[in-house]
């Protein structure tokens, strides 16, 4: 089974790739003549260089309908002794004590801030009606894209409000369904989630990962499946300390490869902040304890390297990818499995002599590609002729075929499918019968095609039902059928089946998800192309009810991300639909540079020293919405999570006059120290390295906590709601905590401060970065955020009375 996307691609920062390059943090000696520069003064100095001719923070935000007096904020200790000299600049970090999540002082901060937030949320009159509407609209059956393994089909299903979706199996498309795993039975609060899985080649074994409380840490468990009945037997295998890992079975089903780290320092996994370094590639023999697993690959000289594996479709080779950071590039190595020793009794691979730490022999790796100049992803092979999806000399990607036995592999590669002149070749999948299923992204809209596996030539396009995205796909070199799911901003999911063995294969509707409480026909979706500051055309989707009056008064939610080669394609969100129904609102999704919408050049144009382009793009999108009559600054809320949290916080610093509300979720806010915690070192490839003077100077210009300053006109900032989870071990909560403290001190620290728009944070207990979050927590959090935004704007309730 081939699925769209990969575990690696979604593992690090809201969907960005793994690993990183980290140079040692250098703390320069304090010079006797150094003067401590307050954060806001230092940041203004740098921000004045960020865009030629622009005086930043010239004008404050409009006053909203909710107010918090300066005296209402919790009194927070500032430790003025925490000062560092970095690249000749003296940086104060008075809230570094908030980096310790377990200290009584940090826990008191969380309690006090949550209490303030709840007191303000109690003033939001539409909070409960919105929660009721959200619950009503969320209560519909949800299905995942089905896929086949062995003799059975599998699919996820949620009856409506279950905290976690249940995985079912059935024999045949019309067979009786049977539960394979129900995560809802594994915890009382619904915070244990399924976090990745893999079937053995014959489908009789199922290895799956569970996470708890939102943490990225996982445990691997194994079930045996009766192919006829679907009955399962739990095996004793349990593997711990797993993070950012896939599971790769050998075709004999006797063992699998996975990745792990050393045991973390804290027993409460997910609350630690220590760096994730030294990932190891392990081999586990089924039925043996984890203590006997062999570390077949590690690299202490490159502790940030991360490993991914895949067994070729013929079972002959183990393909190993090595990543270093979030750059879309990897090394490509392989091992011929048939040449490895096997245990005389079990038949499993006997790799003890190849153990990296204690073995006498190294794993016999062949290094096809041994640099980080491009990405190389396995598609299929015929013996030593291997086919790869790559961006090598092709920023919009191409498909190549090369000889694994060649002396110079890269030189042996020839195009099977050349780079398209305009469209992004997102992914491709080999299906039985010699068909290559190919998905392009054309101005952020999916286009699906069938090509010849032998020649790469187009066979026929696959008709899609409209403008949207292929959000789910399954297909296999063992079967001629494929499934794909089509989604849009108002289309929750229609799954189609195509049998490529037919003479004229056409998509047949297999299952359509039906929502309640609204009809997709009530809405209109437009795609606008906004001119950014440097003349670049930036796509933006705008969705609203039909017949909307463009009077500038519509409550508008502008969402963005802009980083890590991630594309924001059309997708369905109950929360956004509720926003449009509850307040007659507008939803806008901006496809900013830094993302992957147009390939590597688009990504590079918004990364490292080009990061300001992302903020310029987003601000241009807000100004377009204002000038086009959709909304005004008073009716504009901006939202972003993870790297998108950084986006909205940086834009609020640079142009507070454009926005009324900032919804910053699990954001990266301390850009001088992001690389020091958990997997933050992996983001250096997108942000730059604060340890390097040139990168430091650029990063400091937009780092959210270092650029908070009172507007020059004596005005204020937009209302803020900063959200995080206490078990977020990807973007650790200290980022949100330190920005919250900084905002409250700089903007509302004086009794005569003009700041009245609320500066709040919402800290969820037993929640992480977002993956696996239970339905109940999703509804609560989004209801709070959107009701808060509406109250600040003074938005009136527009849903029918019955929905209240």
mmCIF file of C-alpha atoms in Angstrom, residues 467-784:
data_model
loop_
_atom_site.group_PDB
_atom_site.id
_atom_site.type_symbol
_atom_site.label_atom_id
_atom_site.label_comp_id
_atom_site.label_asym_id
_atom_site.label_seq_id
_atom_site.Cartn_x
_atom_site.Cartn_y
_atom_site.Cartn_z
ATOM 1 C CA UNK A 467 -11.226 22.421 -7.399
ATOM 2 C CA UNK A 468 -9.756 20.729 -4.370
ATOM 3 C CA UNK A 469 -7.083 18.328 -3.230
ATOM 4 C CA UNK A 470 -6.371 14.606 -3.309
ATOM 5 C CA UNK A 471 -6.121 14.296 0.458
ATOM 6 C CA UNK A 472 -5.934 10.518 0.632
ATOM 7 C CA UNK A 473 -4.666 7.826 -1.707
ATOM 8 C CA UNK A 474 -3.979 4.089 -1.584
ATOM 9 C CA UNK A 475 -2.631 1.769 -4.231
ATOM 10 C CA UNK A 476 -0.275 -1.165 -4.503
ATOM 11 C CA UNK A 477 1.966 -2.908 -6.999
ATOM 12 C CA UNK A 478 0.066 -6.072 -6.010
ATOM 13 C CA UNK A 479 -3.418 -4.901 -7.032
ATOM 14 C CA UNK A 480 -4.951 -3.018 -9.933
ATOM 15 C CA UNK A 481 -7.411 -0.966 -7.878
ATOM 16 C CA UNK A 482 -6.707 2.397 -6.326
ATOM 17 C CA UNK A 483 -8.682 4.625 -3.958
ATOM 18 C CA UNK A 484 -8.395 8.368 -3.620
ATOM 19 C CA UNK A 485 -10.227 10.892 -1.460
ATOM 20 C CA UNK A 486 -11.075 14.346 -2.762
ATOM 21 C CA UNK A 487 -11.601 17.212 -0.309
ATOM 22 C CA UNK A 488 -12.207 20.942 -0.464
ATOM 23 C CA UNK A 489 -12.968 23.801 1.881
ATOM 24 C CA UNK A 490 -16.650 22.787 1.986
ATOM 25 C CA UNK A 491 -16.265 19.158 0.826
ATOM 26 C CA UNK A 492 -15.438 16.899 3.804
ATOM 27 C CA UNK A 493 -14.400 13.961 1.661
ATOM 28 C CA UNK A 494 -15.557 11.929 -1.310
ATOM 29 C CA UNK A 495 -13.672 8.657 -1.874
ATOM 30 C CA UNK A 496 -13.434 7.168 -5.357
ATOM 31 C CA UNK A 497 -12.358 3.725 -6.534
ATOM 32 C CA UNK A 498 -10.688 3.085 -9.877
ATOM 33 C CA UNK A 499 -9.942 -0.399 -11.245
ATOM 34 C CA UNK A 500 -7.056 0.057 -13.648
ATOM 35 C CA UNK A 501 -7.690 -3.401 -15.129
ATOM 36 C CA UNK A 502 -10.788 -1.994 -16.850
ATOM 37 C CA UNK A 503 -10.489 -1.116 -20.515
ATOM 38 C CA UNK A 504 -11.525 2.445 -19.769
ATOM 39 C CA UNK A 505 -10.868 2.996 -16.049
ATOM 40 C CA UNK A 506 -13.038 5.741 -14.571
ATOM 41 C CA UNK A 507 -13.444 6.915 -10.965
ATOM 42 C CA UNK A 508 -16.499 5.410 -9.304
ATOM 43 C CA UNK A 509 -17.834 7.033 -6.141
ATOM 44 C CA UNK A 510 -17.114 4.585 -3.342
ATOM 45 C CA UNK A 511 -18.223 6.607 -0.329
ATOM 46 C CA UNK A 512 -19.037 10.220 0.360
ATOM 47 C CA UNK A 513 -18.954 11.767 3.791
ATOM 48 C CA UNK A 514 -22.198 13.570 4.560
ATOM 49 C CA UNK A 515 -22.150 16.451 7.009
ATOM 50 C CA UNK A 516 -25.028 17.790 9.046
ATOM 51 C CA UNK A 517 -26.294 21.315 9.585
ATOM 52 C CA UNK A 518 -25.117 22.874 6.327
ATOM 53 C CA UNK A 519 -24.862 22.293 2.600
ATOM 54 C CA UNK A 520 -21.660 22.836 0.586
ATOM 55 C CA UNK A 521 -23.799 24.618 -2.011
ATOM 56 C CA UNK A 522 -24.314 27.468 0.492
ATOM 57 C CA UNK A 523 -20.706 28.598 0.012
ATOM 58 C CA UNK A 524 -18.457 29.934 -2.697
ATOM 59 C CA UNK A 525 -14.693 29.371 -2.983
ATOM 60 C CA UNK A 526 -12.526 31.804 -4.927
ATOM 61 C CA UNK A 527 -8.818 31.846 -5.637
ATOM 62 C CA UNK A 528 -7.222 35.276 -5.644
ATOM 63 C CA UNK A 529 -3.643 36.158 -6.621
ATOM 64 C CA UNK A 530 -2.290 38.895 -4.377
ATOM 65 C CA UNK A 531 0.665 41.094 -5.311
ATOM 66 C CA UNK A 532 3.259 41.038 -2.536
ATOM 67 C CA UNK A 533 5.677 43.852 -1.755
ATOM 68 C CA UNK A 534 8.282 42.712 -4.301
ATOM 69 C CA UNK A 535 5.715 42.027 -7.048
ATOM 70 C CA UNK A 536 5.380 38.271 -6.458
ATOM 71 C CA UNK A 537 1.893 36.877 -7.073
ATOM 72 C CA UNK A 538 0.725 34.975 -3.976
ATOM 73 C CA UNK A 539 -2.296 32.636 -4.232
ATOM 74 C CA UNK A 540 -5.017 32.912 -1.604
ATOM 75 C CA UNK A 541 -8.274 30.996 -1.296
ATOM 76 C CA UNK A 542 -11.290 32.945 -0.025
ATOM 77 C CA UNK A 543 -14.415 31.116 1.160
ATOM 78 C CA UNK A 544 -17.727 32.561 2.340
ATOM 79 C CA UNK A 545 -21.474 32.226 2.089
ATOM 80 C CA UNK A 546 -23.007 33.062 -1.264
ATOM 81 C CA UNK A 547 -24.399 36.573 -1.564
ATOM 82 C CA UNK A 548 -21.945 38.083 0.936
ATOM 83 C CA UNK A 549 -21.975 41.882 0.879
ATOM 84 C CA UNK A 550 -18.460 43.288 0.464
ATOM 85 C CA UNK A 551 -18.917 46.153 2.893
ATOM 86 C CA UNK A 552 -15.659 45.738 4.837
ATOM 87 C CA UNK A 553 -17.501 44.602 7.958
ATOM 88 C CA UNK A 554 -17.359 40.801 7.589
ATOM 89 C CA UNK A 555 -15.552 38.940 10.405
ATOM 90 C CA UNK A 556 -12.600 37.401 8.557
ATOM 91 C CA UNK A 557 -10.208 34.643 9.544
ATOM 92 C CA UNK A 558 -6.908 34.761 7.634
ATOM 93 C CA UNK A 559 -4.796 31.603 7.984
ATOM 94 C CA UNK A 560 -1.183 31.060 6.919
ATOM 95 C CA UNK A 561 1.890 28.877 7.402
ATOM 96 C CA UNK A 562 4.656 29.677 4.919
ATOM 97 C CA UNK A 563 7.488 27.293 5.644
ATOM 98 C CA UNK A 564 9.142 23.880 5.572
ATOM 99 C CA UNK A 565 8.086 23.092 2.008
ATOM 100 C CA UNK A 566 4.528 22.461 3.253
ATOM 101 C CA UNK A 567 1.650 23.213 0.879
ATOM 102 C CA UNK A 568 -1.675 24.519 2.215
ATOM 103 C CA UNK A 569 -4.058 22.750 -0.137
ATOM 104 C CA UNK A 570 -7.858 22.978 0.032
ATOM 105 C CA UNK A 571 -9.001 21.060 3.102
ATOM 106 C CA UNK A 572 -12.131 20.716 5.158
ATOM 107 C CA UNK A 573 -12.437 22.208 8.638
ATOM 108 C CA UNK A 574 -15.564 22.125 10.783
ATOM 109 C CA UNK A 575 -14.239 25.081 12.757
ATOM 110 C CA UNK A 576 -13.988 27.241 9.641
ATOM 111 C CA UNK A 577 -17.474 26.251 8.495
ATOM 112 C CA UNK A 578 -18.769 27.173 11.954
ATOM 113 C CA UNK A 579 -17.030 30.548 11.678
ATOM 114 C CA UNK A 580 -18.814 31.255 8.406
ATOM 115 C CA UNK A 581 -22.187 30.067 9.687
ATOM 116 C CA UNK A 582 -22.026 31.566 13.173
ATOM 117 C CA UNK A 583 -20.885 35.057 12.225
ATOM 118 C CA UNK A 584 -21.499 35.214 8.478
ATOM 119 C CA UNK A 585 -17.721 35.187 8.344
ATOM 120 C CA UNK A 586 -15.047 34.907 5.693
ATOM 121 C CA UNK A 587 -12.199 32.360 5.667
ATOM 122 C CA UNK A 588 -9.002 33.115 3.742
ATOM 123 C CA UNK A 589 -6.059 30.707 3.365
ATOM 124 C CA UNK A 590 -2.841 32.249 2.042
ATOM 125 C CA UNK A 591 -0.276 30.179 0.120
ATOM 126 C CA UNK A 592 2.852 32.016 1.186
ATOM 127 C CA UNK A 593 6.419 31.631 0.056
ATOM 128 C CA UNK A 594 8.366 29.197 2.181
ATOM 129 C CA UNK A 595 5.725 26.556 1.491
ATOM 130 C CA UNK A 596 5.889 23.889 -1.171
ATOM 131 C CA UNK A 597 3.072 25.025 -3.458
ATOM 132 C CA UNK A 598 5.346 25.718 -6.439
ATOM 133 C CA UNK A 599 8.381 23.625 -5.593
ATOM 134 C CA UNK A 600 11.807 24.192 -4.129
ATOM 135 C CA UNK A 601 12.316 27.699 -5.503
ATOM 136 C CA UNK A 602 9.064 28.824 -3.816
ATOM 137 C CA UNK A 603 10.246 27.200 -0.598
ATOM 138 C CA UNK A 604 13.684 28.821 -0.815
ATOM 139 C CA UNK A 605 12.151 32.259 -1.463
ATOM 140 C CA UNK A 606 10.686 32.164 2.052
ATOM 141 C CA UNK A 607 13.464 30.473 4.011
ATOM 142 C CA UNK A 608 16.533 31.539 6.002
ATOM 143 C CA UNK A 609 17.521 35.044 4.819
ATOM 144 C CA UNK A 610 14.368 35.271 2.698
ATOM 145 C CA UNK A 611 12.017 34.729 5.652
ATOM 146 C CA UNK A 612 10.780 38.323 5.563
ATOM 147 C CA UNK A 613 9.102 37.513 2.237
ATOM 148 C CA UNK A 614 6.704 35.252 4.113
ATOM 149 C CA UNK A 615 5.624 38.068 6.429
ATOM 150 C CA UNK A 616 5.345 40.496 3.518
ATOM 151 C CA UNK A 617 3.158 38.008 1.621
ATOM 152 C CA UNK A 618 0.834 37.546 4.583
ATOM 153 C CA UNK A 619 0.508 41.261 5.243
ATOM 154 C CA UNK A 620 -0.212 41.839 1.546
ATOM 155 C CA UNK A 621 -2.999 39.255 1.747
ATOM 156 C CA UNK A 622 -4.538 41.093 4.711
ATOM 157 C CA UNK A 623 -4.351 44.397 2.851
ATOM 158 C CA UNK A 624 -5.977 42.800 -0.204
ATOM 159 C CA UNK A 625 -8.879 41.591 1.941
ATOM 160 C CA UNK A 626 -9.290 45.107 3.303
ATOM 161 C CA UNK A 627 -9.092 46.886 -0.056
ATOM 162 C CA UNK A 628 -11.451 44.368 -1.686
ATOM 163 C CA UNK A 629 -14.182 45.010 0.852
ATOM 164 C CA UNK A 630 -14.117 41.666 2.607
ATOM 165 C CA UNK A 631 -13.142 43.134 5.978
ATOM 166 C CA UNK A 632 -11.301 45.920 7.772
ATOM 167 C CA UNK A 633 -8.522 45.801 10.362
ATOM 168 C CA UNK A 634 -11.235 45.807 13.056
ATOM 169 C CA UNK A 635 -12.768 42.621 11.583
ATOM 170 C CA UNK A 636 -9.564 40.727 10.770
ATOM 171 C CA UNK A 637 -8.255 37.811 12.817
ATOM 172 C CA UNK A 638 -5.048 36.045 11.814
ATOM 173 C CA UNK A 639 -4.385 32.429 12.722
ATOM 174 C CA UNK A 640 -1.381 30.141 12.427
ATOM 175 C CA UNK A 641 0.112 27.152 14.186
ATOM 176 C CA UNK A 642 3.693 26.014 14.777
ATOM 177 C CA UNK A 643 5.717 27.815 12.087
ATOM 178 C CA UNK A 644 2.420 29.602 11.408
ATOM 179 C CA UNK A 645 2.390 30.730 15.045
ATOM 180 C CA UNK A 646 5.724 32.422 14.393
ATOM 181 C CA UNK A 647 4.186 33.948 11.253
ATOM 182 C CA UNK A 648 1.241 35.630 12.957
ATOM 183 C CA UNK A 649 3.301 36.802 15.937
ATOM 184 C CA UNK A 650 5.962 38.351 13.676
ATOM 185 C CA UNK A 651 3.281 40.055 11.571
ATOM 186 C CA UNK A 652 1.587 41.421 14.689
ATOM 187 C CA UNK A 653 4.914 42.994 15.675
ATOM 188 C CA UNK A 654 5.504 44.481 12.237
ATOM 189 C CA UNK A 655 1.979 45.619 11.328
ATOM 190 C CA UNK A 656 -0.328 45.608 14.369
ATOM 191 C CA UNK A 657 -2.557 48.122 12.593
ATOM 192 C CA UNK A 658 -3.723 45.456 10.116
ATOM 193 C CA UNK A 659 -5.322 43.115 12.634
ATOM 194 C CA UNK A 660 -7.798 43.016 15.474
ATOM 195 C CA UNK A 661 -7.017 39.502 16.743
ATOM 196 C CA UNK A 662 -4.007 37.181 16.701
ATOM 197 C CA UNK A 663 -4.573 33.438 17.236
ATOM 198 C CA UNK A 664 -1.066 32.004 17.675
ATOM 199 C CA UNK A 665 -1.043 28.240 18.189
ATOM 200 C CA UNK A 666 1.983 26.256 19.415
ATOM 201 C CA UNK A 667 4.307 28.780 17.786
ATOM 202 C CA UNK A 668 8.080 29.145 17.573
ATOM 203 C CA UNK A 669 8.545 32.434 19.402
ATOM 204 C CA UNK A 670 12.130 32.567 20.739
ATOM 205 C CA UNK A 671 14.151 32.489 17.553
ATOM 206 C CA UNK A 672 17.491 32.838 19.325
ATOM 207 C CA UNK A 673 17.066 29.611 21.303
ATOM 208 C CA UNK A 674 14.718 27.438 19.237
ATOM 209 C CA UNK A 675 17.531 25.058 18.290
ATOM 210 C CA UNK A 676 18.336 24.197 21.899
ATOM 211 C CA UNK A 677 15.180 22.208 22.681
ATOM 212 C CA UNK A 678 13.939 18.740 21.601
ATOM 213 C CA UNK A 679 13.872 18.654 17.805
ATOM 214 C CA UNK A 680 14.360 22.400 17.282
ATOM 215 C CA UNK A 681 17.828 21.867 15.833
ATOM 216 C CA UNK A 682 16.076 20.406 12.762
ATOM 217 C CA UNK A 683 14.655 23.797 11.837
ATOM 218 C CA UNK A 684 18.004 25.484 11.244
ATOM 219 C CA UNK A 685 17.678 24.610 7.556
ATOM 220 C CA UNK A 686 14.558 26.784 7.340
ATOM 221 C CA UNK A 687 15.403 29.566 9.789
ATOM 222 C CA UNK A 688 19.181 29.726 9.819
ATOM 223 C CA UNK A 689 21.505 29.103 12.741
ATOM 224 C CA UNK A 690 21.463 31.652 15.603
ATOM 225 C CA UNK A 691 24.999 30.532 16.432
ATOM 226 C CA UNK A 692 26.227 32.033 13.160
ATOM 227 C CA UNK A 693 26.615 35.811 13.168
ATOM 228 C CA UNK A 694 25.027 36.437 9.756
ATOM 229 C CA UNK A 695 22.008 34.260 10.506
ATOM 230 C CA UNK A 696 21.700 35.715 13.996
ATOM 231 C CA UNK A 697 21.463 39.264 12.679
ATOM 232 C CA UNK A 698 18.700 38.303 10.259
ATOM 233 C CA UNK A 699 16.747 36.141 12.722
ATOM 234 C CA UNK A 700 16.780 38.848 15.384
ATOM 235 C CA UNK A 701 14.931 41.198 13.037
ATOM 236 C CA UNK A 702 11.729 39.138 13.280
ATOM 237 C CA UNK A 703 12.060 36.933 16.380
ATOM 238 C CA UNK A 704 8.672 37.447 18.102
ATOM 239 C CA UNK A 705 9.809 37.854 21.705
ATOM 240 C CA UNK A 706 12.602 40.228 20.666
ATOM 241 C CA UNK A 707 10.420 42.571 18.638
ATOM 242 C CA UNK A 708 7.557 43.473 20.951
ATOM 243 C CA UNK A 709 7.393 47.272 21.225
ATOM 244 C CA UNK A 710 4.795 49.945 21.900
ATOM 245 C CA UNK A 711 3.578 51.441 18.605
ATOM 246 C CA UNK A 712 5.022 54.829 17.734
ATOM 247 C CA UNK A 713 1.585 56.474 17.720
ATOM 248 C CA UNK A 714 1.051 55.563 21.374
ATOM 249 C CA UNK A 715 -1.422 52.857 20.376
ATOM 250 C CA UNK A 716 -1.648 49.189 21.212
ATOM 251 C CA UNK A 717 -1.366 45.636 19.894
ATOM 252 C CA UNK A 718 -4.170 43.426 18.586
ATOM 253 C CA UNK A 719 -5.878 41.070 21.015
ATOM 254 C CA UNK A 720 -3.873 37.892 21.451
ATOM 255 C CA UNK A 721 -4.751 34.332 22.280
ATOM 256 C CA UNK A 722 -1.643 32.138 22.420
ATOM 257 C CA UNK A 723 -2.335 28.418 22.718
ATOM 258 C CA UNK A 724 -0.007 25.586 23.670
ATOM 259 C CA UNK A 725 -0.052 22.161 25.312
ATOM 260 C CA UNK A 726 1.892 21.016 28.345
ATOM 261 C CA UNK A 727 3.037 17.863 26.478
ATOM 262 C CA UNK A 728 4.136 19.596 23.300
ATOM 263 C CA UNK A 729 7.631 18.178 22.893
ATOM 264 C CA UNK A 730 8.001 19.470 19.342
ATOM 265 C CA UNK A 731 7.568 23.235 19.816
ATOM 266 C CA UNK A 732 7.957 23.212 23.572
ATOM 267 C CA UNK A 733 5.563 25.417 25.621
ATOM 268 C CA UNK A 734 8.325 27.750 26.770
ATOM 269 C CA UNK A 735 8.047 29.557 23.422
ATOM 270 C CA UNK A 736 4.440 30.501 24.092
ATOM 271 C CA UNK A 737 5.076 31.205 27.773
ATOM 272 C CA UNK A 738 7.939 33.618 27.100
ATOM 273 C CA UNK A 739 6.009 35.520 24.433
ATOM 274 C CA UNK A 740 2.995 35.816 26.741
ATOM 275 C CA UNK A 741 5.147 37.221 29.541
ATOM 276 C CA UNK A 742 6.932 39.599 27.165
ATOM 277 C CA UNK A 743 3.714 40.939 25.634
ATOM 278 C CA UNK A 744 2.157 41.574 29.018
ATOM 279 C CA UNK A 745 5.249 43.309 30.403
ATOM 280 C CA UNK A 746 6.180 45.486 27.412
ATOM 281 C CA UNK A 747 2.637 46.441 26.380
ATOM 282 C CA UNK A 748 0.740 46.384 29.670
ATOM 283 C CA UNK A 749 3.442 46.563 32.313
ATOM 284 C CA UNK A 750 2.837 50.183 33.226
ATOM 285 C CA UNK A 751 -0.335 51.420 34.987
ATOM 286 C CA UNK A 752 -0.842 54.080 32.309
ATOM 287 C CA UNK A 753 -0.358 51.629 29.442
ATOM 288 C CA UNK A 754 -2.708 52.185 26.476
ATOM 289 C CA UNK A 755 -3.032 48.422 25.946
ATOM 290 C CA UNK A 756 -6.621 47.303 26.452
ATOM 291 C CA UNK A 757 -6.951 44.551 23.863
ATOM 292 C CA UNK A 758 -6.464 41.294 25.842
ATOM 293 C CA UNK A 759 -3.087 39.508 25.787
ATOM 294 C CA UNK A 760 -3.989 35.972 26.778
ATOM 295 C CA UNK A 761 -2.681 32.428 26.659
ATOM 296 C CA UNK A 762 -4.552 29.134 26.805
ATOM 297 C CA UNK A 763 -2.485 26.198 28.058
ATOM 298 C CA UNK A 764 -4.021 22.745 27.538
ATOM 299 C CA UNK A 765 -3.261 19.900 29.937
ATOM 300 C CA UNK A 766 -2.276 16.526 28.420
ATOM 301 C CA UNK A 767 -2.078 17.945 24.958
ATOM 302 C CA UNK A 768 0.808 18.245 22.537
ATOM 303 C CA UNK A 769 1.581 19.790 19.189
ATOM 304 C CA UNK A 770 -1.712 18.671 17.688
ATOM 305 C CA UNK A 771 -1.390 15.144 16.322
ATOM 306 C CA UNK A 772 -3.748 12.736 18.061
ATOM 307 C CA UNK A 773 -5.604 15.462 19.936
ATOM 308 C CA UNK A 774 -8.987 14.082 21.048
ATOM 309 C CA UNK A 775 -12.190 15.459 19.581
ATOM 310 C CA UNK A 776 -13.340 16.890 22.906
ATOM 311 C CA UNK A 777 -10.177 18.993 23.255
ATOM 312 C CA UNK A 778 -10.383 20.144 19.629
ATOM 313 C CA UNK A 779 -13.948 21.378 20.104
ATOM 314 C CA UNK A 780 -13.134 23.144 23.374
ATOM 315 C CA UNK A 781 -10.010 24.863 22.072
ATOM 316 C CA UNK A 782 -11.418 26.052 18.764
ATOM 317 C CA UNK A 783 -14.673 27.188 20.349
ATOM 318 C CA UNK A 784 -12.699 29.287 22.807
#
